[in-house]
């Protein structure tokens, strides 16, 4: 039996056409996998933001989530395992007009790449990091990651996990991230909004999305399919306002605290570099060949753009409220 | 390739008293490098320090990364961000860079890596010279590939060859190594930096054409596709996976063969253009000493002594280490009695000499453990023995 698909029609009709490399479809992800939701929300957020898509770069590491860079229609680099953040750092510093977004998995970002994660957060490097946390190494067959909850079964902890897991919002917050949020793949609208906010945020922003790996984590732990995962999120995930990130750890199938936990203004790495050099070197200093008045003009322009974007988001939110489109009480 | 004069902003024209490490930083700035990511390690740190000090004045960016893995990774991003990029390291840091060296090779990303060699294995002798990484740079990352490596024997050459390294890396879209060592790195000598208009710089070859037609790769085995930079609307994709001309994964044996033979051939087929050798008194030589880097300076004394004793001794200094000068060695091997190869390791480049000579002449290894240079008498004895 074969299924007839009019791929050209699909491409022409899809609202995602501008955002995805349609010529690379179909993608490799399993049915019910949570990664797709994040990609959709990301595309939606970029679309709504109205930003210049040429000025956005997506960098991924290795893993199922690491494949995101290959499917999105932006300047993109699929790097080595764990190294998306330093590649993103290099690209951002070499070309500061770019908005640089890292999309990768929990193992990639916080296991093998953990050192880069904490240092990029510490520097308040102006990049966004989206972590699809499925509590497992999906691509290699369901092994333990630094986020696997205790007692959960992984292929390398066949008797259940005995290690203490990372709580990623706490880690990011403690390291100096200036925007930290967590959602689940059930909360697509919140993810979209959060990504939009983070696109408009200056500094290191971190968004964790709890998402099912249906093929491995769900199955190995006898948790059912993708729908069962969404059912779990519906039952156990709730928005926490003004919560201390120390309190948001996730136990096996336990509560999931969601929300925007941190949003704070702090000079970015580039701004700190600028300020220090300019203080010491005065007018001799020209980062990327820009004089001080030019730098100030640029900063002013960017701040205005951000304010405009924020106003736009506020308006849209007010309108949605007015139309009672069921904005989740959790709105950001 | 578009050759231009250097941007005067980065050129510290004049006569200076510099050590090799500092000269590398000046060479990079003269070549147009404006992005440096590194991690401190003896005996290479002075290059990073000088770049950090100089870059704010020339519109460059310096970042001390959290480790060497991050340093070389940042170069991949920096290069596609649109800058000429470099890092510097030594043994342990070089080992950490190996995986992303492969990423740079596979994505055909230009970058310059200076390895100021110290004695290993492991932490070894951190403050003393060696030539023990010659094979690691060639084979250390998994898979089949080629890189280019140059080997300066003086601070002046550290400057000159760093400029050359950038030019080669842009021409062939390949990582290029500067293989120096603790002694050259820390030795102070006169370095003459010419005026900017006398320094030839290869500019990045940027694609200009319809956006939809851009292909980041072509697998010709002769030359490389032009590059683009992030933000210009080409929506390029790069991956370490086996890829097609658009940069998209294409995971077949046939495609892997296409990509890998290109990576190899783009260097091998241009080897004659790339290779630089410094030869003296080769005509009628009975024995030729092949050496490189700091060891060449000891060899010049040993060769002088041998000539004084009446042995017809030629000297060949490998300025280019990789690609290896196999044709020239093969040719020589048919004419001379023996080739003597002193190096500060237990026999690395001598294997290449043996391979190229293919039994046509004697090949004599003069190994030395890391941490010190040879005594010229030891090399002289080897020359005498070989001439018999
Ligand atoms: C240096 C290195 N070590 C190991 C691997 C094998 N590897 C590939 S993907 C992966 C795990 C990815 O897990 P995660 O980041 O959580 O992504 P997911 O597949 O779950 O989305 C591993 C260990 C590799 N590619 N490179
Ligand atoms: S293995 Fe798991 S993470 Fe990977 S695509 Fe399948 S469901 Fe998603
Ligand atoms: Mg994972």
XYZ file of C-alpha atoms and ligand atoms in Angstrom:
755
model
C 0.000 0.000 0.000
C 1.296 3.426 -0.721
C 0.096 6.791 0.437
C -0.215 9.394 -2.272
C 1.155 12.721 -1.170
C 1.114 15.753 -3.409
C 4.321 17.163 -2.026
C 4.277 20.243 -4.252
C 0.804 21.149 -3.126
C 1.787 20.524 0.479
C 4.735 22.855 0.077
C 2.700 25.544 -1.577
C -0.052 25.401 1.031
C 1.960 25.088 4.189
C 2.130 28.183 6.369
C 5.603 26.950 7.296
C 6.977 27.221 3.775
C 9.007 30.326 4.468
C 10.474 28.922 7.641
C 11.321 25.387 6.695
C 13.532 23.934 4.039
C 10.620 22.212 2.390
C 12.968 20.431 0.018
C 14.293 18.553 3.043
C 10.927 17.195 4.130
C 9.964 14.660 5.369
C 11.950 15.082 8.568
C 13.475 12.292 10.634
C 11.445 12.701 13.815
C 9.177 9.942 15.131
C 5.405 10.336 15.347
C 4.454 12.032 18.610
C 7.937 13.379 19.222
C 7.880 16.788 20.921
C 10.590 18.396 18.819
C 8.205 19.319 15.996
C 6.053 21.391 18.337
C 9.044 23.477 19.262
C 9.947 24.027 15.613
C 6.371 25.110 14.851
C 6.313 27.493 17.778
C 9.673 28.871 16.784
C 8.499 29.523 13.225
C 5.313 31.090 14.525
C 7.262 33.340 16.885
C 9.622 34.522 14.173
C 6.711 35.159 11.839
C 4.798 37.158 14.435
C 7.850 39.147 15.398
C 8.134 40.387 11.846
C 11.884 40.330 12.164
C 14.207 40.182 9.197
C 14.695 36.457 8.694
C 18.041 37.041 7.038
C 19.364 38.306 10.357
C 18.610 35.157 12.286
C 20.967 32.192 12.554
C 20.090 28.812 14.051
C 22.819 26.636 15.496
C 22.336 23.092 16.763
C 24.471 20.399 18.300
C 24.037 16.688 17.702
C 20.982 14.624 18.543
C 17.407 14.364 17.365
C 16.901 17.969 18.433
C 20.228 18.815 16.860
C 18.620 18.220 13.476
C 16.537 21.374 13.838
C 19.243 23.547 12.261
C 19.008 21.487 9.101
C 15.282 21.964 8.598
C 14.822 25.664 9.276
C 15.298 28.119 6.462
C 17.852 30.396 8.094
C 21.601 30.661 8.094
C 22.259 27.511 10.070
C 25.016 25.287 11.376
C 24.686 21.716 12.588
C 27.807 21.517 14.724
C 29.433 18.788 16.810
C 27.939 17.232 19.937
C 27.685 19.847 22.675
C 29.388 22.655 20.782
C 26.499 24.659 19.409
C 26.908 27.389 22.032
C 30.565 28.211 21.323
C 29.885 28.167 17.570
C 26.957 30.531 18.223
C 29.215 32.699 20.381
C 31.756 32.976 17.588
C 29.122 33.836 15.011
C 27.522 36.443 17.254
C 30.792 38.140 18.113
C 31.976 38.117 14.522
C 28.669 39.474 13.274
C 26.883 41.249 16.123
C 23.886 42.275 14.020
C 22.742 38.668 13.936
C 20.185 37.219 16.307
C 21.624 33.810 17.121
C 19.446 30.973 18.366
C 20.695 27.621 19.601
C 18.222 24.733 19.489
C 19.470 21.490 20.961
C 18.802 18.605 23.298
C 19.222 18.199 27.040
C 22.166 15.836 26.656
C 23.871 18.018 24.113
C 23.484 21.288 25.997
C 23.895 20.215 29.583
C 25.877 16.978 29.403
C 28.736 17.138 26.929
C 28.159 20.865 26.327
C 27.511 21.846 29.949
C 30.692 23.860 30.272
C 29.743 26.069 27.335
C 26.220 26.493 28.647
C 27.282 27.800 32.031
C 29.892 30.140 30.599
C 27.655 31.637 27.933
C 25.084 32.295 30.684
C 27.772 33.750 32.940
C 28.878 36.139 30.192
C 25.291 37.095 29.408
C 26.181 36.355 25.811
C 23.423 37.762 23.631
C 22.122 34.463 22.262
C 18.952 32.454 22.803
C 19.133 28.807 23.811
C 16.118 26.545 23.390
C 16.522 23.164 25.026
C 14.192 20.345 24.127
C 14.364 18.339 27.327
C 13.110 14.821 26.780
C 15.110 13.480 29.729
C 17.078 11.229 27.439
C 19.649 10.806 24.696
C 17.130 10.217 21.953
C 19.371 9.825 18.978
C 21.633 7.204 20.518
C 18.833 5.073 21.876
C 17.574 6.330 25.218
C 20.512 6.612 27.562
C 20.752 8.624 30.796
C 21.164 12.396 30.529
C 21.950 14.958 33.225
C 18.218 15.729 33.444
C 16.831 12.186 33.723
C 14.748 12.080 36.930
C 15.734 9.614 39.614
C 14.227 6.130 39.244
C 13.453 6.701 35.541
C 14.656 3.916 33.358
C 17.248 4.587 30.692
C 19.152 2.088 28.595
C 22.285 2.754 30.655
C 20.377 2.707 33.946
C 18.350 -0.432 33.327
C 17.497 -0.701 37.030
C 16.360 2.916 37.256
C 18.341 6.126 37.594
C 20.196 6.765 40.835
C 21.919 10.051 39.834
C 20.783 13.503 40.957
C 19.452 15.408 37.938
C 20.012 19.015 36.948
C 17.099 21.376 37.150
C 17.841 23.487 34.099
C 16.068 26.753 34.986
C 17.944 26.777 38.283
C 21.227 26.035 36.530
C 20.694 28.808 33.981
C 19.569 31.286 36.620
C 22.486 30.509 38.919
C 24.926 30.988 36.062
C 23.643 34.420 35.136
C 21.066 33.903 32.377
C 18.894 37.011 32.122
C 15.820 35.325 30.658
C 14.729 31.893 31.853
C 11.494 30.088 31.060
C 10.101 26.585 31.006
C 7.086 25.134 29.179
C 5.965 21.753 28.005
C 5.256 20.760 24.425
C 1.550 20.856 25.285
C 1.824 24.614 25.757
C 2.662 25.586 22.221
C 1.183 29.046 22.493
C 3.244 29.812 25.546
C 6.364 28.543 23.862
C 5.663 30.825 20.920
C 5.153 33.832 23.142
C 8.179 33.019 25.167
C 10.354 32.677 22.073
C 9.041 36.004 20.870
C 9.938 37.598 24.149
C 13.344 36.023 24.072
C 13.892 37.177 20.477
C 13.282 40.646 21.797
C 15.465 40.126 24.873
C 18.997 41.401 25.041
C 21.310 38.891 26.698
C 21.440 35.170 27.394
C 17.932 33.748 27.220
C 17.107 30.171 28.002
C 13.865 28.351 27.243
C 13.421 24.776 28.356
C 10.670 22.769 26.710
C 9.755 19.504 28.375
C 8.864 17.235 25.483
C 8.226 13.547 24.952
C 10.615 11.154 23.349
C 7.914 8.714 22.462
C 10.075 6.021 20.966
C 12.509 5.655 23.819
C 11.794 7.436 27.082
C 8.034 6.965 26.990
C 8.190 3.371 25.875
C 11.033 2.260 28.121
C 9.283 3.753 31.121
C 5.898 2.343 30.071
C 4.427 5.814 29.889
C 2.397 5.277 26.755
C 2.565 7.335 23.605
C 2.774 11.036 22.747
C -0.811 11.632 23.786
C -0.180 10.101 27.180
C 2.729 12.474 27.599
C 0.495 15.436 26.807
C -2.040 14.054 29.263
C 0.671 13.995 31.920
C 1.621 17.591 31.153
C -2.005 18.599 31.342
C -2.355 17.012 34.765
C 0.916 17.975 36.326
C 2.225 21.118 34.649
C 1.166 24.472 35.999
C 2.310 28.026 35.839
C 4.174 29.269 38.868
C 4.549 32.996 39.257
C 7.411 34.563 41.207
C 8.822 31.190 42.019
C 12.402 30.674 43.168
C 14.204 28.622 40.531
C 15.623 26.459 43.314
C 12.110 25.083 43.697
C 11.421 23.931 40.156
C 13.117 20.525 39.995
C 11.152 17.747 38.299
C 10.682 14.315 39.871
C 9.800 11.264 37.817
C 6.285 11.957 36.456
C 5.965 14.655 39.133
C 4.781 18.281 39.014
C 6.214 20.529 36.363
C 6.509 24.156 37.353
C 6.256 26.302 34.238
C 6.532 29.962 33.470
C 8.929 32.734 32.858
C 11.120 32.522 35.900
C 13.684 35.214 35.159
C 13.626 38.379 33.082
C 16.225 40.891 33.902
C 18.165 43.710 32.291
C 21.921 43.396 32.479
C 24.649 44.501 30.073
C 25.462 41.781 27.580
C 28.958 40.504 26.871
C 29.276 42.841 23.925
C 28.039 45.820 25.903
C 30.428 45.013 28.724
C 33.313 44.742 26.256
C 32.331 48.076 24.742
C 32.011 49.834 28.038
C 35.319 48.597 29.410
C 37.327 49.336 26.301
C 35.721 52.729 25.841
C 36.361 53.669 29.471
C 40.015 52.826 29.216
C 40.801 53.681 25.629
C 38.415 56.550 25.011
C 37.869 57.615 21.447
C 40.690 55.450 20.111
C 38.489 52.482 20.603
C 36.355 51.381 17.664
C 34.655 48.035 18.040
C 33.919 46.634 14.586
C 35.113 49.951 13.238
C 32.304 51.930 14.890
C 33.026 55.195 16.658
C 31.426 56.013 19.987
C 28.623 58.190 18.549
C 27.886 55.453 16.008
C 27.737 52.843 18.754
C 25.425 54.991 20.837
C 23.190 55.646 17.857
C 22.999 51.911 17.165
C 22.190 51.094 20.797
C 19.450 53.717 20.783
C 17.958 52.364 17.589
C 17.967 48.827 18.935
C 16.366 49.874 22.209
C 13.604 51.624 20.272
C 13.045 48.558 18.126
C 12.777 46.413 21.216
C 10.317 48.794 22.833
C 8.206 48.824 19.662
C 8.196 45.046 19.569
C 7.209 44.855 23.210
C 4.351 47.290 22.601
C 3.191 45.172 19.691
C 3.199 42.060 21.836
C 1.284 43.859 24.593
C -1.316 45.040 22.073
C -1.789 41.595 20.648
C -2.188 40.178 24.084
C -4.781 42.780 25.018
C -6.667 42.045 21.825
C -6.615 38.324 22.442
C -7.939 38.952 25.932
C -10.661 41.157 24.521
C -11.639 38.525 22.002
C -11.449 35.970 24.758
C -9.275 33.705 22.737
C -8.488 31.775 25.820
C -5.054 33.092 26.498
C -3.879 30.710 29.148
C -4.025 32.344 32.554
C -0.373 31.660 32.496
C 0.385 34.286 29.830
C 3.889 35.455 30.405
C 41.377 34.676 -5.339
C 41.410 38.387 -4.813
C 44.788 39.588 -3.639
C 45.048 43.022 -2.141
C 47.401 44.988 0.046
C 46.951 44.583 3.797
C 44.617 46.910 5.693
C 47.072 49.428 7.201
C 45.047 49.485 10.414
C 46.360 46.071 11.421
C 49.931 46.559 10.256
C 52.459 47.655 12.853
C 54.941 48.785 10.244
C 58.581 49.045 11.283
C 61.452 47.184 12.814
C 60.632 45.513 16.132
C 62.253 43.284 18.713
C 59.629 40.570 19.133
C 59.341 36.998 20.286
C 57.777 34.422 17.980
C 54.459 34.349 19.848
C 54.010 38.102 19.538
C 55.059 38.007 15.915
C 52.264 35.522 15.207
C 49.708 37.947 16.630
C 51.108 40.733 14.460
C 51.042 38.477 11.415
C 47.394 37.690 12.080
C 46.451 41.347 12.423
C 48.364 42.219 9.271
C 46.571 39.430 7.396
C 43.231 40.936 8.370
C 42.302 38.604 11.226
C 39.808 40.392 13.454
C 38.511 37.553 15.603
C 40.549 35.552 18.056
C 39.197 32.947 20.483
C 41.637 31.162 22.739
C 42.441 29.547 26.035
C 45.711 30.159 27.899
C 48.419 27.531 27.687
C 52.185 27.745 27.963
C 54.115 28.418 25.773
C 51.510 29.944 23.453
C 49.696 32.398 25.708
C 51.649 35.471 24.627
C 49.987 35.373 21.216
C 46.547 35.580 22.821
C 47.714 38.299 25.192
C 49.062 40.426 22.384
C 45.940 40.004 20.308
C 43.825 40.972 23.346
C 45.885 44.100 23.794
C 45.972 45.107 20.149
C 42.472 44.252 18.957
C 40.452 47.148 20.423
C 42.613 49.561 18.462
C 42.067 47.796 15.156
C 38.364 47.009 15.412
C 38.880 43.361 16.305
C 37.273 41.059 18.838
C 39.087 38.851 21.323
C 37.450 36.333 23.610
C 39.010 34.013 26.132
C 36.826 30.934 25.866
C 36.163 28.342 28.560
C 38.431 25.753 26.927
C 40.108 24.863 23.656
C 37.102 22.919 22.409
C 35.095 26.124 22.639
C 37.922 28.156 21.128
C 38.054 26.252 17.863
C 34.256 25.922 17.797
C 34.005 29.707 18.060
C 36.271 29.999 15.038
C 33.803 28.033 12.927
C 31.033 30.449 13.920
C 33.315 33.465 13.593
C 34.475 32.553 10.091
C 30.902 32.164 8.810
C 30.031 35.323 10.682
C 32.370 36.963 8.197
C 35.724 37.341 9.900
C 39.185 35.929 9.413
C 39.753 33.937 12.575
C 42.542 32.368 14.584
C 43.452 30.589 17.784
C 46.694 29.495 19.379
C 47.484 26.564 21.642
C 49.967 23.877 22.663
C 49.902 20.073 23.183
C 47.049 19.475 25.637
C 44.917 22.179 24.050
C 45.653 20.830 20.589
C 44.405 17.427 21.684
C 41.135 19.009 22.813
C 40.697 20.699 19.444
C 40.772 17.539 17.395
C 37.040 16.905 17.049
C 36.225 20.394 15.842
C 39.262 20.433 13.593
C 37.291 17.764 11.758
C 34.215 20.013 11.696
C 36.301 22.834 10.214
C 37.790 20.494 7.618
C 34.395 19.043 6.712
C 32.641 22.411 6.477
C 35.672 23.812 4.610
C 35.999 26.678 7.035
C 39.135 28.827 6.802
C 40.983 29.365 10.061
C 44.518 29.556 11.374
C 45.679 27.559 14.385
C 49.125 28.155 15.837
C 50.583 25.273 17.830
C 53.520 26.395 19.944
C 54.825 22.936 20.671
C 55.929 21.791 24.092
C 57.094 18.364 25.216
C 54.503 15.652 25.899
C 52.919 13.228 26.315
C 50.218 14.705 28.517
C 51.314 17.751 30.520
C 54.905 16.685 29.807
C 57.351 19.569 29.943
C 55.151 22.633 29.642
C 57.906 25.213 29.313
C 60.277 23.404 26.976
C 60.307 22.884 23.207
C 59.372 19.858 21.117
C 58.275 18.882 17.614
C 55.979 16.105 18.669
C 52.654 17.212 17.204
C 53.621 16.979 13.543
C 51.600 13.822 12.984
C 48.771 14.729 15.327
C 47.704 17.694 13.230
C 47.783 15.529 10.140
C 45.969 12.489 11.508
C 44.565 13.488 14.901
C 40.971 14.126 13.931
C 39.071 11.007 12.913
C 38.472 10.253 9.283
C 40.445 11.019 6.141
C 41.357 14.613 5.487
C 44.099 17.080 4.629
C 45.267 20.270 6.299
C 48.107 22.658 5.533
C 50.938 23.270 8.022
C 53.792 25.762 7.966
C 56.807 25.725 10.224
C 58.658 28.952 11.080
C 62.181 28.885 12.472
C 62.374 32.511 13.638
C 60.173 35.314 14.927
C 60.434 36.975 11.500
C 59.065 33.841 9.902
C 56.371 33.620 12.565
C 55.136 36.929 11.193
C 55.611 36.118 7.503
C 54.178 32.612 7.647
C 51.156 33.664 9.677
C 50.224 36.054 6.872
C 50.834 33.211 4.429
C 48.755 30.837 6.560
C 45.740 33.144 6.331
C 46.214 33.472 2.589
C 46.333 29.708 2.142
C 43.364 29.115 4.409
C 41.260 31.529 2.346
C 42.492 30.084 -0.944
C 41.706 26.476 -0.048
C 39.034 26.931 2.651
C 41.015 24.744 5.003
C 42.451 25.054 8.526
C 46.113 26.017 8.336
C 48.541 25.327 11.168
C 51.558 27.323 12.243
C 53.777 24.674 13.831
C 56.207 26.488 16.014
C 57.713 25.509 19.371
C 58.595 26.930 22.761
C 62.042 28.092 21.685
C 60.961 29.977 18.577
C 57.882 31.162 20.456
C 59.898 32.739 23.233
C 62.990 33.794 21.296
C 63.323 37.547 20.752
C 64.728 38.697 17.431
C 64.371 41.528 15.017
C 61.114 41.372 13.098
C 60.629 43.719 10.192
C 57.003 44.432 9.411
C 56.765 45.916 5.927
C 54.397 48.716 5.015
C 50.831 47.550 4.423
C 51.040 48.040 0.669
C 53.871 45.509 0.512
C 51.965 42.786 2.357
C 49.918 40.642 0.030
C 46.646 39.517 1.506
C 44.129 37.093 0.013
C 40.656 38.421 0.632
C 37.829 36.027 1.277
C 36.209 34.972 -1.941
C 32.592 35.983 -1.436
C 29.865 34.722 -3.698
C 28.066 37.268 -5.795
C 25.111 35.989 -7.720
C 21.463 35.072 -7.425
C 20.704 34.004 -3.858
C 18.851 30.858 -4.834
C 21.830 29.620 -6.827
C 24.315 29.777 -4.007
C 26.035 26.503 -3.162
C 28.496 26.489 -0.265
C 30.389 23.560 -1.740
C 31.632 22.201 -4.987
C 33.437 18.920 -5.037
C 35.928 19.425 -7.832
C 39.064 18.381 -6.001
C 40.764 21.416 -7.515
C 39.334 24.526 -6.018
C 36.664 25.566 -3.560
C 33.274 27.257 -3.772
C 33.050 30.906 -2.745
C 31.772 31.639 0.748
C 29.006 33.854 2.088
C 28.565 35.293 5.513
C 25.711 35.099 7.973
C 23.132 37.830 7.590
C 23.469 38.337 3.852
C 20.365 36.372 3.005
C 21.850 33.236 1.509
C 20.451 30.995 4.264
C 23.439 28.706 4.112
C 23.540 25.386 5.915
C 26.617 23.633 7.233
C 26.929 20.229 8.817
C 29.679 17.863 9.815
C 27.625 15.095 8.229
C 28.398 13.971 4.706
C 26.626 16.609 2.616
C 25.714 17.678 -0.894
C 26.639 20.933 -2.601
C 23.926 22.803 -0.760
C 25.347 21.598 2.530
C 22.412 19.283 3.227
C 23.071 15.856 4.728
C 23.448 13.198 2.060
C 24.350 10.015 3.824
C 25.568 7.638 1.162
C 28.885 5.970 0.525
C 29.030 7.571 -2.930
C 28.568 11.060 -1.547
C 31.110 10.458 1.209
C 33.594 9.436 -1.444
C 32.865 12.606 -3.401
C 33.319 14.844 -0.373
C 36.387 13.140 1.039
C 38.253 12.855 -2.240
C 37.580 16.559 -2.761
C 38.965 17.405 0.685
C 42.077 15.420 -0.146
C 42.500 16.472 -3.754
C 42.000 20.191 -3.269
C 45.251 20.113 -1.300
C 47.146 17.309 -3.031
C 46.494 18.570 -6.540
C 47.785 22.008 -5.531
C 50.729 20.727 -3.512
C 53.300 22.169 -5.926
C 51.785 25.603 -5.519
C 51.579 25.338 -1.746
C 54.919 23.804 -0.836
C 57.802 26.079 0.101
C 61.268 24.699 0.788
C 64.497 26.400 1.718
C 67.399 24.487 0.151
C 71.120 25.114 0.224
C 74.079 23.482 -1.544
C 72.028 20.666 -2.977
C 74.061 20.416 -6.186
C 76.345 17.433 -5.932
C 75.452 16.794 -2.295
C 76.222 13.308 -0.974
C 74.195 13.763 2.164
C 71.148 16.000 2.617
C 69.814 17.000 5.994
C 66.049 17.520 6.039
C 64.832 19.528 8.998
C 62.249 22.072 10.065
C 61.561 24.721 12.686
C 63.988 25.257 15.520
C 65.959 22.141 14.572
C 66.938 23.797 11.270
C 68.898 26.371 13.193
C 70.982 23.664 14.861
C 71.301 21.893 11.531
C 72.869 24.933 9.890
C 75.748 24.654 12.376
C 76.087 20.891 11.900
C 76.040 21.267 8.118
C 78.728 23.929 8.279
C 80.921 21.612 10.377
C 80.358 18.735 7.954
C 81.255 20.881 4.970
C 84.415 21.970 6.776
C 85.277 18.296 7.081
C 84.862 17.924 3.342
C 81.519 16.136 3.247
C 79.297 17.461 0.495
C 76.247 18.262 2.575
C 73.056 19.817 1.375
C 70.311 21.168 3.568
C 66.600 21.218 3.006
C 64.370 23.101 5.393
C 60.697 22.243 5.231
C 58.823 25.520 5.474
C 55.686 23.683 4.450
C 55.229 20.531 6.492
C 51.863 19.466 5.089
C 51.370 18.777 2.255
C 54.673 16.943 2.448
C 57.329 17.597 -0.209
C 57.256 13.991 -1.378
C 58.122 14.645 -5.031
C 61.208 16.622 -4.169
C 62.377 14.004 -1.669
C 61.800 11.247 -4.198
C 63.869 13.135 -6.742
C 66.672 13.741 -4.247
C 66.714 10.164 -3.058
C 67.822 9.082 -6.524
C 70.816 11.383 -6.370
C 72.209 11.291 -2.841
C 73.738 8.663 -0.625
C 71.675 9.478 2.408
C 69.078 11.781 3.902
C 69.485 12.645 7.572
C 66.403 13.747 9.510
C 66.903 15.269 12.955
C 63.744 16.276 14.826
C 62.690 16.793 18.431
C 60.608 13.632 18.625
C 61.206 9.908 18.235
C 60.726 9.879 14.491
C 57.715 11.574 12.916
C 58.535 13.402 9.673
C 61.319 10.890 9.010
C 58.584 8.398 8.194
C 57.391 10.651 5.396
C 60.961 10.966 4.140
C 61.373 7.186 4.193
C 58.083 6.726 2.386
C 59.028 9.228 -0.304
C 62.600 7.959 -0.693
C 61.180 4.451 -1.100
C 64.490 2.723 -0.575
C 66.425 4.728 -3.177
C 68.794 6.081 -0.530
C 69.586 5.603 3.122
C 67.328 7.546 5.476
C 68.770 8.226 8.899
C 66.612 9.345 11.791
C 68.244 11.512 14.454
C 65.659 11.570 17.188
C 65.730 13.756 20.255
C 63.466 13.629 23.253
C 61.284 16.646 23.953
C 62.514 19.465 26.139
C 65.759 20.456 24.401
C 67.278 20.916 20.981
C 69.956 18.660 19.467
C 73.646 19.143 20.060
C 75.050 20.003 16.589
C 77.787 17.363 17.150
C 75.151 14.640 17.272
C 73.811 15.712 13.880
C 77.373 16.034 12.558
C 78.127 12.455 13.655
C 75.004 11.262 11.882
C 76.042 13.085 8.689
C 79.546 11.564 8.866
C 78.175 8.092 9.474
C 75.685 8.472 6.647
C 78.319 9.656 4.180
C 80.373 6.477 4.546
C 31.579 13.483 20.863
C 30.354 12.678 20.659
N 30.013 11.772 21.599
C 28.901 11.042 21.435
C 28.107 11.210 20.326
C 26.887 10.356 20.158
N 25.631 11.089 20.355
C 24.925 11.548 19.313
S 23.498 12.298 19.756
C 23.785 11.968 21.386
C 22.802 12.325 22.449
C 21.879 13.423 22.133
O 20.995 13.602 23.186
P 20.219 14.942 23.367
O 21.140 16.087 23.257
O 19.417 14.870 24.612
O 19.310 15.037 22.053
P 17.992 14.197 21.654
O 18.434 13.174 20.682
O 17.419 13.609 22.889
O 17.126 15.240 21.046
C 24.995 11.297 21.558
C 25.501 10.839 22.862
C 28.518 12.151 19.368
N 27.837 12.384 18.238
N 29.632 12.865 19.565
S 13.965 9.014 19.166
Fe 12.788 10.218 20.612
S 13.656 12.276 20.498
Fe 14.337 11.172 18.682
S 12.836 11.694 17.097
Fe 12.173 9.789 18.047
S 10.788 10.440 19.669
Fe 11.948 12.230 19.063
Mg 17.376 14.557 24.845
